[in-house]
Amino acid sequence: KLIKSAIKTRVLTAFPNLPQNNFEIQLETISNNLNYEYKTPTVIRIFNQFKKQNLFGDLKSEVEVAQKIASTECQDNVIQKVEAIEKGYLTIQLNNQFIEDEINAILINGLKFPLEKKQKVVVDFSSPNIAKEMHVGHLRSTILGESLCRILEFQGQEVVRVNHIGDWGTQFGMLINHLLEEYPDYQTNRPALKELEDLYKEAKKKFDSNEEFKVKSQQYVVKLQALDPVCIDAWKMICELSRQEYNKIYQRLNVKITEYGESYYNPILPEIVKECEAKGIVELDKGAKIIRVKGEKEVPLMIVKSDGGYNYDTTDMAAAKTRILEWKCDRLLYLTDVGQSSHFKLIFEGAKLMGWHQPPITSMEHMGFGLVLGPDGKKFKTRSGDTVKLIDLLDQAKERALKQIKQRVQENQQGKEFATGTALSPEEFDTAAERMGIAAIKYYDLKQSRISDYNFDYDKMLDPKGNTAVYLMYSYVRMLSILRKSGIQDFEVYKTENKFKITHPHERHLATQLLRFVDVLQSVTDQLAINWLCDYIYDICVKIAEAYNQYRILNDEHTQTRLLLCEAIRMVLLQSFYLVGIEPIEKI
Ligand code: ARG
């Protein structure tokens, strides 16, 4: 913001006749240059926009205009220097004093996000289906969703974390039937199912092979719809068993989410359908009630099936209305794999036709993501061909992380480069391995560009030298160890008594990187691209390593300012870690 307005002032000083409300400054970051932090293509744009109006005198090209802006004297305390480079681009060097003030403000006040307008945001994520195993697709939705919520919350938005679980529908007929047949005393004697999925598999088997079972199951569906108490009880038990399974995953991943499953909307489905009919947008199609949203050829929304039942579309229409009109949410985000993008397009259009969704006042966005594939790039299966259990994945990751940490400790004892010389107790080993394993999985997922598929590969996600949680966590440990070795007892006091002052180009470079934190988070939630935050954290860690090679921190005449910079980096890293779900390790 400050930077943009400082540039605008410069442009207007050079060309006072430009209509100042008719153009905006675009900023691009430069991250690999020690002297310049930003560049802007704005001159090119305004040159083309205003050249016909003769606002540039006898200057004939964008390059000349850029040169004139660069050479115009203009004093402010944000920008040190502006230079015209090729094609009319301007590069911008920030003022040292500005950078120092900003870093000192972070040190004293902590990291703050300047929120322009508070919104109420629904994040619909994770959302597994009852009685079916949560699969890697749900894992991805869970990881992305939790991180997105944390980022929005940090920005100061009001976030509603919604688990739209599949807890209603025809599959419950056979599940209830099976439960009542096999576990008639389920209320006193809880079914000891090894895997919840077995209930589903067994029920399905009977359903497909046994005509009598099938008919009875269909009757149970009707009874359940009519809220028959026996059916409702059985249904509750099945949901409860599922809930226990996926709560284990949420606990391990540190995920907070509230259930508003499909059943939550069940009571209002009939009125939703009536409302759509009253609006005159419903057509009959072979007995089904449909809403056409975009031309003939596209698949329509189906809000009542030909057998009179409701479905996924009906529920999502009801959910959209509830979230917008009742909960008064401004922004609705849905996280599922990209395979469901046409479903959501229909829902968004349908909600618009109904007048619930009124862009740009409300926003409905599908944050679709690619598939998680096996290490070989094929469908993710165990060696025996079964689907992979999420709990097993987490355990595997932990086990491998433990190996990784042990190896690291051994290297430390041999006095290798990164030695920080601290011993771990067995419990500390265990905690460290759990944190690292989980972080490795989460971060590897988050750093992918969301739409693409990726291969689930332990070796890659635990590589201590790549863009991985492991690398970041070790950087952090090293940073802590430097701060510890400084002997300073209380950084809170130290921060108030000392001031950060730039004494080295690499300090400056790192400091400006820290100042981008807010902008990065803004683009992450604008574009729903959490991978940019990952790249940002990784870039800081790479730059720390570069800086270590350039200057000494301890026992140097500039130790004081460098420790303050370390502290500011630590703060940004710790906050960023939280946002991507990494629980750091304090020592190794
Ligand atoms: N239960 C669905 C599935 O597993 C995901 C639900 C996503 N949310 C929604 N409002 N449709 O595919």
Coordinates of C-alpha atoms and ligand atoms in Angstrom, one line a residue:
K1 CA 0.0 0.0 0.0
L2 CA 2.6 2.5 1.2
I3 CA 4.9 1.5 -1.6
K4 CA 2.2 1.8 -4.2
S5 CA 1.2 5.3 -3.1
A6 CA 4.8 6.4 -3.0
I7 CA 5.3 5.3 -6.6
K8 CA 2.1 7.0 -7.6
T9 CA 3.3 10.2 -6.1
R10 CA 6.5 9.9 -8.1
V11 CA 4.6 9.4 -11.3
L12 CA 2.4 12.4 -10.6
T13 CA 5.3 14.5 -9.7
A14 CA 6.9 13.8 -13.1
F15 CA 3.6 14.1 -15.0
P16 CA 1.3 16.4 -13.0
N17 CA -1.3 16.3 -15.8
L18 CA -2.1 12.6 -15.5
P19 CA -5.6 12.0 -14.2
Q20 CA -4.7 10.4 -10.8
N21 CA -7.8 8.4 -10.3
N22 CA -7.5 6.7 -13.7
F23 CA -4.6 4.4 -13.1
E24 CA -3.3 2.0 -10.5
I25 CA 0.2 0.9 -9.7
Q26 CA 0.9 -2.8 -10.2
L27 CA 3.8 -4.2 -8.2
E28 CA 5.8 -7.3 -8.9
T29 CA 8.3 -8.6 -6.3
I30 CA 11.9 -9.2 -7.2
S31 CA 13.2 -11.8 -4.8
N32 CA 16.7 -12.6 -6.1
N33 CA 18.3 -9.1 -6.2
L34 CA 20.1 -7.5 -3.3
N35 CA 19.4 -4.0 -4.4
Y36 CA 15.9 -3.9 -5.8
E37 CA 12.8 -5.2 -4.1
Y38 CA 10.0 -4.5 -6.6
K39 CA 9.3 -3.7 -10.2
T40 CA 6.3 -2.2 -11.9
P41 CA 5.0 -2.4 -15.4
T42 CA 2.7 0.5 -14.8
V43 CA 4.5 3.0 -17.0
I44 CA 3.9 0.8 -20.0
R45 CA 0.2 0.7 -19.2
I46 CA -0.2 4.4 -18.6
F47 CA 1.9 5.3 -21.7
N48 CA -0.5 3.3 -23.9
Q49 CA -3.5 4.6 -22.0
F50 CA -2.7 8.3 -22.2
K51 CA -0.4 8.8 -25.2
K52 CA -3.2 9.9 -27.4
Q53 CA -4.1 12.7 -25.0
N54 CA -0.7 14.1 -25.4
L55 CA 0.1 14.0 -21.7
F56 CA 3.8 13.1 -22.1
G57 CA 5.0 16.1 -24.1
D58 CA 7.6 15.1 -26.6
L59 CA 8.5 11.8 -25.0
K60 CA 8.1 9.1 -27.5
S61 CA 8.2 5.8 -25.7
E62 CA 7.4 4.1 -22.5
V63 CA 11.2 3.9 -21.9
E64 CA 11.6 7.7 -22.0
V65 CA 8.6 8.1 -19.7
A66 CA 10.1 5.7 -17.3
Q67 CA 13.4 7.4 -17.4
K68 CA 11.8 10.7 -16.7
I69 CA 10.0 9.3 -13.6
A70 CA 13.2 7.7 -12.4
S71 CA 15.1 10.9 -12.7
T72 CA 12.5 13.1 -11.1
E73 CA 13.5 14.3 -7.6
C74 CA 11.0 13.1 -5.1
Q75 CA 11.6 12.7 -1.3
D76 CA 9.7 10.2 0.7
N77 CA 10.6 7.8 3.4
V78 CA 9.5 4.6 1.7
I79 CA 11.5 4.6 -1.5
Q80 CA 15.2 5.1 -1.8
K81 CA 15.6 4.9 -5.5
V82 CA 13.7 4.2 -8.7
E83 CA 15.4 3.0 -11.9
A84 CA 14.2 2.6 -15.4
I85 CA 15.1 -0.7 -16.9
E86 CA 14.3 -2.3 -20.2
K87 CA 10.9 -1.9 -21.9
G88 CA 9.7 0.8 -19.6
Y89 CA 9.7 -1.2 -16.4
L90 CA 10.7 0.6 -13.2
T91 CA 12.6 -1.1 -10.5
I92 CA 12.3 0.1 -6.9
Q93 CA 14.7 0.1 -4.1
L94 CA 13.2 0.6 -0.6
N95 CA 14.5 3.0 1.9
N96 CA 16.6 1.5 4.6
Q97 CA 14.9 3.5 7.3
F98 CA 11.6 2.3 6.1
I99 CA 12.6 -1.3 6.3
E100 CA 14.2 -0.8 9.7
D101 CA 11.1 0.8 11.1
E102 CA 8.8 -1.9 9.8
I103 CA 11.0 -4.7 11.3
N104 CA 11.2 -2.8 14.6
A105 CA 7.4 -2.6 14.6
I106 CA 7.1 -6.3 14.1
L107 CA 9.6 -7.0 16.9
I108 CA 7.6 -4.8 19.3
N109 CA 4.0 -5.3 18.2
G110 CA 4.1 -8.8 16.7
L111 CA 2.7 -9.7 13.3
K112 CA -0.5 -8.0 12.4
F113 CA -2.7 -8.3 9.4
P114 CA -4.3 -5.0 8.3
L115 CA -7.8 -6.3 7.4
E116 CA -9.8 -4.0 5.2
K117 CA -13.2 -5.4 5.6
K118 CA -14.2 -8.3 7.9
Q119 CA -16.1 -11.1 6.3
K120 CA -17.9 -14.1 7.5
V121 CA -16.5 -17.0 5.6
V122 CA -17.7 -20.6 5.5
V123 CA -15.0 -23.2 4.8
D124 CA -16.6 -26.4 3.8
F125 CA -13.9 -29.0 4.0
S126 CA -12.9 -32.6 4.8
S127 CA -16.5 -33.8 4.6
P128 CA -16.1 -37.6 4.5
N129 CA -18.9 -40.0 4.0
I130 CA -20.3 -42.0 6.9
A131 CA -19.4 -45.7 6.9
K132 CA -17.0 -45.3 4.1
E133 CA -13.3 -44.9 4.9
M134 CA -11.9 -41.5 4.6
H135 CA -9.6 -41.6 1.6
V136 CA -6.6 -39.6 0.5
G137 CA -8.9 -37.1 -1.3
H138 CA -10.5 -36.3 2.1
L139 CA -7.0 -36.1 3.6
R140 CA -6.2 -33.4 1.0
S141 CA -9.4 -31.5 1.7
T142 CA -8.7 -31.7 5.4
I143 CA -5.2 -30.4 5.2
L144 CA -5.9 -27.6 2.8
G145 CA -9.1 -26.7 4.6
E146 CA -7.5 -26.5 8.1
S147 CA -4.6 -24.3 6.7
L148 CA -7.0 -22.0 4.8
C149 CA -9.1 -21.5 8.0
R150 CA -6.0 -20.7 10.0
I151 CA -4.9 -18.1 7.4
L152 CA -8.3 -16.5 7.2
E153 CA -8.5 -16.4 11.0
F154 CA -5.1 -14.9 11.3
Q155 CA -6.3 -12.2 8.9
G156 CA -9.1 -11.4 11.3
Q157 CA -12.0 -13.0 9.3
E158 CA -14.9 -14.7 11.0
V159 CA -14.5 -18.3 9.9
V160 CA -17.1 -21.1 10.1
R161 CA -15.4 -24.5 9.7
V162 CA -18.0 -26.9 8.3
N163 CA -17.8 -30.6 8.0
H164 CA -20.4 -31.4 5.4
I165 CA -20.3 -35.2 6.1
G166 CA -22.3 -37.6 4.0
D167 CA -24.6 -38.8 6.8
W168 CA -27.9 -39.2 5.0
G169 CA -29.2 -41.0 1.9
T170 CA -30.2 -44.3 0.5
Q171 CA -27.0 -46.2 1.6
F172 CA -28.3 -46.0 5.2
G173 CA -31.1 -48.5 4.3
M174 CA -28.7 -51.4 3.9
L175 CA -26.5 -50.2 6.7
I176 CA -29.3 -50.1 9.2
N177 CA -30.7 -53.4 8.0
H178 CA -27.3 -55.0 8.4
L179 CA -26.6 -53.5 11.8
L180 CA -30.0 -54.7 13.1
E181 CA -29.5 -58.2 11.7
E182 CA -25.9 -58.7 12.9
Y183 CA -25.8 -56.6 16.1
P184 CA -29.4 -56.6 17.4
D185 CA -28.2 -55.7 20.9
Y186 CA -25.9 -52.9 19.6
Q187 CA -27.2 -50.4 22.1
T188 CA -25.8 -52.3 25.1
N189 CA -23.2 -54.2 23.2
R190 CA -21.3 -51.9 20.9
P191 CA -20.3 -53.6 17.7
A192 CA -16.6 -54.3 17.8
L193 CA -15.8 -53.5 14.2
K194 CA -12.3 -53.7 13.2
E195 CA -12.8 -51.3 10.4
L196 CA -15.9 -49.3 10.0
E197 CA -15.7 -49.9 6.3
D198 CA -16.4 -53.6 6.8
L199 CA -19.9 -52.7 7.9
Y200 CA -20.4 -51.0 4.6
K201 CA -18.7 -53.8 2.6
E202 CA -20.7 -56.6 4.3
A203 CA -23.9 -54.7 3.9
K204 CA -23.2 -54.0 0.3
K205 CA -22.5 -57.7 -0.4
K206 CA -25.8 -58.8 1.1
F207 CA -27.6 -56.0 -0.7
D208 CA -26.2 -57.2 -4.1
S209 CA -26.8 -60.9 -3.6
N210 CA -29.8 -61.2 -1.4
E211 CA -33.1 -60.0 -2.8
E212 CA -35.0 -60.2 0.5
F213 CA -32.3 -58.1 2.1
K214 CA -32.5 -55.6 -0.7
V215 CA -36.2 -55.1 -0.4
K216 CA -36.0 -54.8 3.4
S217 CA -33.2 -52.2 3.0
Q218 CA -35.4 -50.1 0.7
Q219 CA -38.1 -50.2 3.3
Y220 CA -35.6 -49.0 5.9
V221 CA -34.8 -46.0 3.7
V222 CA -38.4 -45.0 3.7
K223 CA -38.7 -45.6 7.5
L224 CA -35.6 -43.5 8.1
Q225 CA -37.0 -40.7 6.0
A226 CA -40.1 -40.8 8.1
L227 CA -37.8 -40.6 11.2
D228 CA -38.9 -43.9 12.6
P229 CA -37.3 -44.1 16.1
V230 CA -35.7 -47.5 15.7
C231 CA -34.1 -46.4 12.4
I232 CA -32.9 -43.1 13.8
D233 CA -31.3 -44.9 16.7
A234 CA -29.5 -47.3 14.4
W235 CA -28.5 -44.4 12.2
K236 CA -27.1 -42.5 15.1
M237 CA -25.0 -45.5 16.1
I238 CA -23.5 -45.8 12.6
C239 CA -22.7 -42.1 12.5
E240 CA -21.1 -42.3 15.9
L241 CA -18.9 -45.2 14.9
S242 CA -17.7 -43.3 11.9
R243 CA -17.2 -40.2 13.9
Q244 CA -14.8 -42.0 16.2
E245 CA -12.8 -43.1 13.2
Y246 CA -12.3 -39.8 11.6
N247 CA -11.9 -37.9 14.9
K248 CA -8.7 -40.0 15.3
I249 CA -7.4 -38.4 12.1
Y250 CA -8.5 -34.9 13.1
Q251 CA -6.7 -35.3 16.4
R252 CA -3.5 -36.4 14.8
L253 CA -3.6 -33.6 12.3
N254 CA -4.7 -31.0 14.8
V255 CA -7.9 -30.2 12.9
K256 CA -10.8 -28.3 14.3
I257 CA -14.1 -28.6 12.5
T258 CA -17.8 -28.6 13.2
E259 CA -20.3 -31.1 11.8
Y260 CA -23.1 -29.8 9.8
G261 CA -23.7 -33.0 7.8
E262 CA -26.2 -33.6 5.0
S263 CA -28.8 -34.7 7.6
Y264 CA -28.7 -31.2 9.1
Y265 CA -30.5 -29.9 6.0
N266 CA -32.9 -32.8 5.7
P267 CA -35.9 -31.1 7.4
I268 CA -35.9 -28.1 5.0
L269 CA -35.5 -30.0 1.7
P270 CA -39.2 -30.0 0.9
E271 CA -39.5 -26.3 1.4
I272 CA -36.4 -25.6 -0.7
V273 CA -37.9 -27.5 -3.6
K274 CA -41.2 -25.6 -3.2
E275 CA -39.3 -22.3 -3.2
C276 CA -37.5 -23.2 -6.4
E277 CA -40.7 -24.2 -8.0
A278 CA -42.4 -20.9 -6.9
K279 CA -39.5 -19.1 -8.5
G280 CA -40.5 -20.8 -11.8
I281 CA -37.1 -22.2 -12.6
V282 CA -38.0 -25.9 -12.1
E283 CA -38.7 -28.2 -15.1
L284 CA -40.0 -31.7 -15.1
D285 CA -37.8 -34.2 -16.9
K286 CA -38.9 -37.9 -17.0
G287 CA -40.4 -37.6 -13.5
A288 CA -37.4 -35.7 -12.0
K289 CA -37.4 -32.1 -11.1
I290 CA -34.5 -30.2 -12.6
I291 CA -33.2 -26.7 -12.9
R292 CA -31.4 -25.8 -16.1
V293 CA -28.8 -23.2 -15.4
K294 CA -26.8 -22.7 -18.6
G295 CA -28.2 -23.6 -22.0
E296 CA -29.8 -26.9 -23.1
K297 CA -26.8 -29.0 -23.5
E298 CA -25.3 -28.7 -20.0
V299 CA -26.2 -31.2 -17.3
P300 CA -29.0 -29.6 -15.2
L301 CA -29.3 -29.5 -11.4
M302 CA -31.6 -32.3 -10.2
I303 CA -33.4 -31.3 -7.0
V304 CA -35.9 -34.2 -6.9
K305 CA -35.1 -37.6 -8.4
S306 CA -37.6 -39.5 -10.5
D307 CA -38.4 -41.7 -7.5
G308 CA -39.3 -38.6 -5.5
G309 CA -36.1 -38.7 -3.3
Y310 CA -33.7 -35.9 -2.7
N311 CA -30.0 -36.0 -3.5
Y312 CA -26.6 -34.3 -3.2
D313 CA -27.8 -31.3 -5.3
T314 CA -30.8 -30.7 -3.2
T315 CA -28.8 -30.7 0.0
D316 CA -26.2 -28.4 -1.4
M317 CA -28.9 -25.9 -2.5
A318 CA -30.3 -26.0 1.0
A319 CA -26.9 -25.6 2.5
A320 CA -26.2 -22.6 0.2
K321 CA -29.4 -20.9 1.3
T322 CA -28.8 -21.6 5.0
R323 CA -25.2 -20.3 4.8
I324 CA -26.0 -17.1 3.0
L325 CA -29.4 -16.1 4.4
E326 CA -29.4 -17.6 7.8
W327 CA -25.8 -17.6 8.8
K328 CA -25.2 -14.4 6.9
C329 CA -21.9 -15.5 5.3
D330 CA -20.2 -13.3 2.7
R331 CA -17.9 -15.9 1.3
L332 CA -18.5 -19.6 0.8
L333 CA -15.6 -21.9 0.0
Y334 CA -15.9 -25.5 -0.9
L335 CA -12.9 -27.9 -0.8
T336 CA -13.2 -31.0 -2.9
D337 CA -11.3 -32.6 -5.7
V338 CA -11.7 -31.0 -9.1
G339 CA -13.9 -33.8 -10.2
Q340 CA -16.7 -32.1 -8.4
S341 CA -16.2 -28.7 -10.1
S342 CA -19.2 -29.0 -12.4
H343 CA -21.4 -29.9 -9.5
F344 CA -20.4 -26.7 -7.7
K345 CA -20.8 -24.6 -10.8
L346 CA -24.4 -25.8 -11.0
I347 CA -25.0 -25.0 -7.3
F348 CA -23.5 -21.6 -7.6
E349 CA -25.6 -20.8 -10.6
G350 CA -28.7 -22.2 -9.0
A351 CA -28.2 -20.1 -5.9
K352 CA -27.8 -17.1 -8.2
L353 CA -31.1 -17.9 -9.9
M354 CA -32.8 -18.1 -6.6
G355 CA -31.4 -14.7 -5.6
W356 CA -29.6 -16.1 -2.5
H357 CA -26.2 -15.6 -4.1
Q358 CA -25.6 -12.1 -5.3
P359 CA -22.1 -11.5 -6.5
P360 CA -20.1 -9.5 -5.7
I361 CA -21.9 -9.0 -2.4
T362 CA -21.6 -12.8 -1.8
S363 CA -18.9 -15.0 -3.2
M364 CA -19.1 -18.8 -3.8
E365 CA -15.9 -20.5 -4.7
H366 CA -14.9 -24.0 -5.4
M367 CA -11.4 -24.6 -4.2
G368 CA -10.8 -27.7 -6.3
F369 CA -7.7 -29.8 -6.0
G370 CA -6.0 -32.6 -7.9
L371 CA -5.6 -36.3 -6.9
V372 CA -3.2 -37.9 -4.6
L373 CA -1.5 -40.7 -6.5
G374 CA 0.9 -43.4 -5.4
P375 CA 4.7 -42.9 -5.6
D376 CA 4.6 -44.5 -9.0
G377 CA 2.0 -42.0 -10.3
K378 CA -0.7 -44.6 -10.4
K379 CA -3.8 -44.9 -8.3
F380 CA -2.9 -44.9 -4.6
K381 CA -3.2 -48.5 -3.4
T382 CA -1.4 -50.7 -0.9
R383 CA 0.8 -53.4 -2.3
S384 CA -2.0 -55.9 -1.9
G385 CA -4.3 -53.6 -3.9
D386 CA -6.4 -52.3 -1.1
T387 CA -7.2 -48.7 -0.5
V388 CA -4.7 -47.1 1.9
K389 CA -5.8 -46.3 5.4
L390 CA -5.1 -42.8 6.4
I391 CA -4.0 -43.8 9.9
D392 CA -1.4 -46.1 8.4
L393 CA -0.1 -43.3 6.3
L394 CA 0.4 -41.1 9.3
D395 CA 2.1 -43.9 11.2
Q396 CA 4.4 -44.7 8.3
A397 CA 5.4 -41.0 8.1
K398 CA 6.2 -40.9 11.8
E399 CA 8.3 -44.0 11.6
R400 CA 10.3 -42.6 8.7
A401 CA 10.7 -39.3 10.4
L402 CA 12.1 -41.0 13.4
K403 CA 14.8 -42.6 11.3
Q404 CA 15.5 -39.2 9.7
I405 CA 15.9 -37.6 13.1
K406 CA 18.1 -40.3 14.5
Q407 CA 20.4 -40.0 11.5
R408 CA 20.6 -36.3 12.0
V409 CA 21.4 -36.7 15.7
Q410 CA 24.2 -39.0 14.7
E411 CA 25.6 -36.5 12.2
N412 CA 25.5 -33.9 14.9
Q413 CA 27.5 -36.0 17.2
Q414 CA 30.1 -36.4 14.5
G415 CA 30.2 -32.6 14.5
K416 CA 28.8 -32.0 11.0
E417 CA 27.9 -28.6 9.7
F418 CA 24.6 -28.2 11.3
A419 CA 25.6 -29.4 14.7
T420 CA 23.6 -27.8 17.4
G421 CA 24.7 -30.2 20.1
T422 CA 21.6 -31.1 22.1
A423 CA 20.5 -34.5 23.3
L424 CA 16.9 -35.7 23.1
S425 CA 15.1 -37.9 25.6
P426 CA 13.1 -40.9 24.3
E427 CA 9.9 -38.9 24.7
E428 CA 11.3 -36.0 22.9
F429 CA 12.3 -38.3 20.1
D430 CA 8.8 -39.6 19.9
T431 CA 7.2 -36.1 19.9
A432 CA 9.7 -34.9 17.3
A433 CA 9.0 -37.8 15.0
E434 CA 5.3 -37.4 15.3
R435 CA 5.5 -33.7 14.5
M436 CA 7.9 -34.1 11.7
G437 CA 6.0 -37.0 10.1
I438 CA 2.7 -35.1 10.2
A439 CA 4.3 -31.9 9.1
A440 CA 6.0 -33.6 6.2
I441 CA 2.7 -34.9 4.9
K442 CA 0.8 -31.7 5.3
Y443 CA 3.5 -29.5 3.9
Y444 CA 4.1 -31.7 0.9
D445 CA 0.4 -31.4 0.1
L446 CA 0.1 -27.7 0.7
K447 CA 3.1 -26.8 -1.4
Q448 CA 1.7 -28.4 -4.6
S449 CA -0.1 -26.1 -6.9
R450 CA -3.5 -27.0 -5.9
I451 CA -5.1 -28.2 -9.2
S452 CA -2.4 -30.6 -10.1
D453 CA -2.3 -34.3 -9.1
Y454 CA 0.8 -35.3 -7.0
N455 CA 2.6 -38.4 -6.1
F456 CA 2.6 -39.4 -2.4
D457 CA 6.3 -40.1 -1.9
Y458 CA 7.8 -40.4 1.6
D459 CA 11.3 -40.0 0.4
K460 CA 10.6 -36.7 -1.3
M461 CA 8.5 -35.3 1.6
L462 CA 11.1 -36.2 4.1
D463 CA 14.1 -35.0 2.1
P464 CA 16.1 -32.7 4.5
K465 CA 17.5 -30.8 1.6
G466 CA 14.4 -30.1 -0.5
N467 CA 11.5 -27.8 -0.2
T468 CA 10.0 -29.9 2.7
A469 CA 8.8 -29.5 6.2
V470 CA 11.9 -31.2 7.3
Y471 CA 14.2 -28.6 5.8
L472 CA 12.1 -25.8 7.3
M473 CA 12.0 -27.4 10.7
Y474 CA 15.7 -27.8 10.8
S475 CA 16.2 -24.2 9.7
Y476 CA 14.0 -23.2 12.6
V477 CA 15.9 -25.4 15.1
R478 CA 19.1 -23.8 14.0
M479 CA 17.7 -20.3 14.4
L480 CA 16.6 -21.2 17.9
S481 CA 20.0 -22.5 18.7
I482 CA 21.7 -19.3 17.6
L483 CA 19.3 -17.3 19.7
R484 CA 19.9 -19.6 22.6
K485 CA 23.7 -19.4 22.3
S486 CA 23.5 -15.6 22.3
G487 CA 23.0 -15.9 26.1
I488 CA 20.2 -13.3 26.0
Q489 CA 17.8 -14.3 28.7
D490 CA 14.8 -12.2 27.9
F491 CA 14.1 -11.2 24.3
E492 CA 11.1 -9.3 25.2
V493 CA 13.2 -6.9 27.1
Y494 CA 16.0 -7.0 24.6
K495 CA 13.6 -6.0 21.8
T496 CA 12.5 -2.9 23.6
E497 CA 16.0 -1.8 24.5
N498 CA 17.7 -2.3 21.1
K499 CA 16.8 -1.3 17.6
F500 CA 17.3 -3.2 14.3
K501 CA 19.6 -1.4 11.9
I502 CA 20.7 -2.6 8.5
T503 CA 24.5 -3.2 8.4
H504 CA 24.8 -5.7 5.5
P505 CA 23.1 -6.3 2.1
H506 CA 21.9 -9.7 3.1
E507 CA 20.3 -8.4 6.3
R508 CA 18.4 -5.9 4.1
H509 CA 17.5 -8.7 1.7
L510 CA 16.1 -10.9 4.5
A511 CA 14.4 -8.1 6.2
T512 CA 12.5 -7.0 3.0
Q513 CA 11.5 -10.6 2.6
L514 CA 9.9 -10.6 6.0
L515 CA 8.0 -7.5 5.2
R516 CA 6.2 -9.3 2.4
F517 CA 4.4 -11.6 4.8
V518 CA 1.2 -9.7 4.7
D519 CA 1.1 -9.4 1.0
V520 CA 1.7 -13.1 0.6
L521 CA -1.2 -13.9 2.8
Q522 CA -3.4 -11.5 1.0
S523 CA -2.7 -13.2 -2.3
V524 CA -3.0 -16.6 -0.8
T525 CA -6.6 -16.0 0.3
D526 CA -7.5 -14.0 -2.9
Q527 CA -6.3 -16.7 -5.2
L528 CA -6.8 -19.6 -2.8
A529 CA -3.2 -20.7 -3.4
I530 CA -1.6 -21.8 -0.2
N531 CA 1.4 -23.0 -2.1
W532 CA 2.5 -19.4 -2.3
L533 CA 2.8 -19.3 1.4
C534 CA 4.9 -22.5 1.3
D535 CA 7.2 -21.0 -1.3
Y536 CA 7.5 -17.9 0.8
I537 CA 8.6 -19.8 3.9
Y538 CA 11.0 -21.9 1.9
D539 CA 12.5 -18.9 0.3
I540 CA 13.2 -17.3 3.7
C541 CA 14.9 -20.5 4.9
V542 CA 17.1 -20.6 1.8
K543 CA 18.0 -16.9 2.3
I544 CA 18.8 -17.5 6.0
A545 CA 21.3 -20.2 4.8
E546 CA 22.8 -17.8 2.3
A547 CA 23.1 -15.1 4.9
Y548 CA 24.9 -17.4 7.3
N549 CA 27.6 -17.8 4.7
Q550 CA 27.9 -14.0 4.3
Y551 CA 28.1 -12.8 7.9
R552 CA 28.6 -13.8 11.5
I553 CA 25.8 -13.4 13.9
L554 CA 27.4 -14.1 17.2
N555 CA 30.7 -12.5 18.3
D556 CA 30.5 -9.7 15.8
E557 CA 30.4 -6.0 16.1
H558 CA 26.9 -6.2 14.5
T559 CA 25.7 -9.0 16.7
Q560 CA 23.0 -6.9 18.3
T561 CA 21.2 -6.0 15.1
R562 CA 21.6 -9.5 13.6
L563 CA 20.1 -11.1 16.7
L564 CA 17.1 -8.8 16.3
L565 CA 16.8 -9.9 12.7
C566 CA 17.0 -13.5 13.8
E567 CA 14.2 -12.9 16.3
A568 CA 12.0 -11.3 13.6
I569 CA 12.7 -14.2 11.3
R570 CA 11.8 -16.6 14.1
M571 CA 8.5 -14.8 14.7
V572 CA 7.6 -14.9 11.0
L573 CA 8.6 -18.6 10.7
L574 CA 6.7 -19.6 13.8
Q575 CA 3.6 -17.8 12.6
S576 CA 3.9 -19.3 9.1
F577 CA 4.4 -22.7 10.5
Y578 CA 1.2 -22.5 12.5
L579 CA -0.6 -21.4 9.3
V580 CA 0.6 -24.4 7.4
G581 CA 0.1 -26.7 10.3
I582 CA 3.7 -27.4 11.2
E583 CA 4.4 -27.8 14.9
P584 CA 8.1 -27.0 15.2
I585 CA 10.8 -29.0 17.0
E586 CA 12.8 -26.9 19.4
K587 CA 16.0 -28.8 19.4
I588 CA 17.9 -31.6 17.8
Ligands
ARG1 N1 -19.0 -35.9 1.0 C1 -18.6 -35.4 -0.2 C2 -17.5 -36.4 -0.8 O1 -17.0 -37.1 -0.1 C3 -17.9 -34.0 -0.1 C4 -18.8 -32.9 0.3 C5 -18.3 -31.6 -0.1 N2 -19.2 -30.5 0.4 C6 -20.3 -30.2 -0.2 N3 -21.0 -29.2 0.3 N4 -20.8 -30.8 -1.2 O2 -17.3 -36.4 -2.0

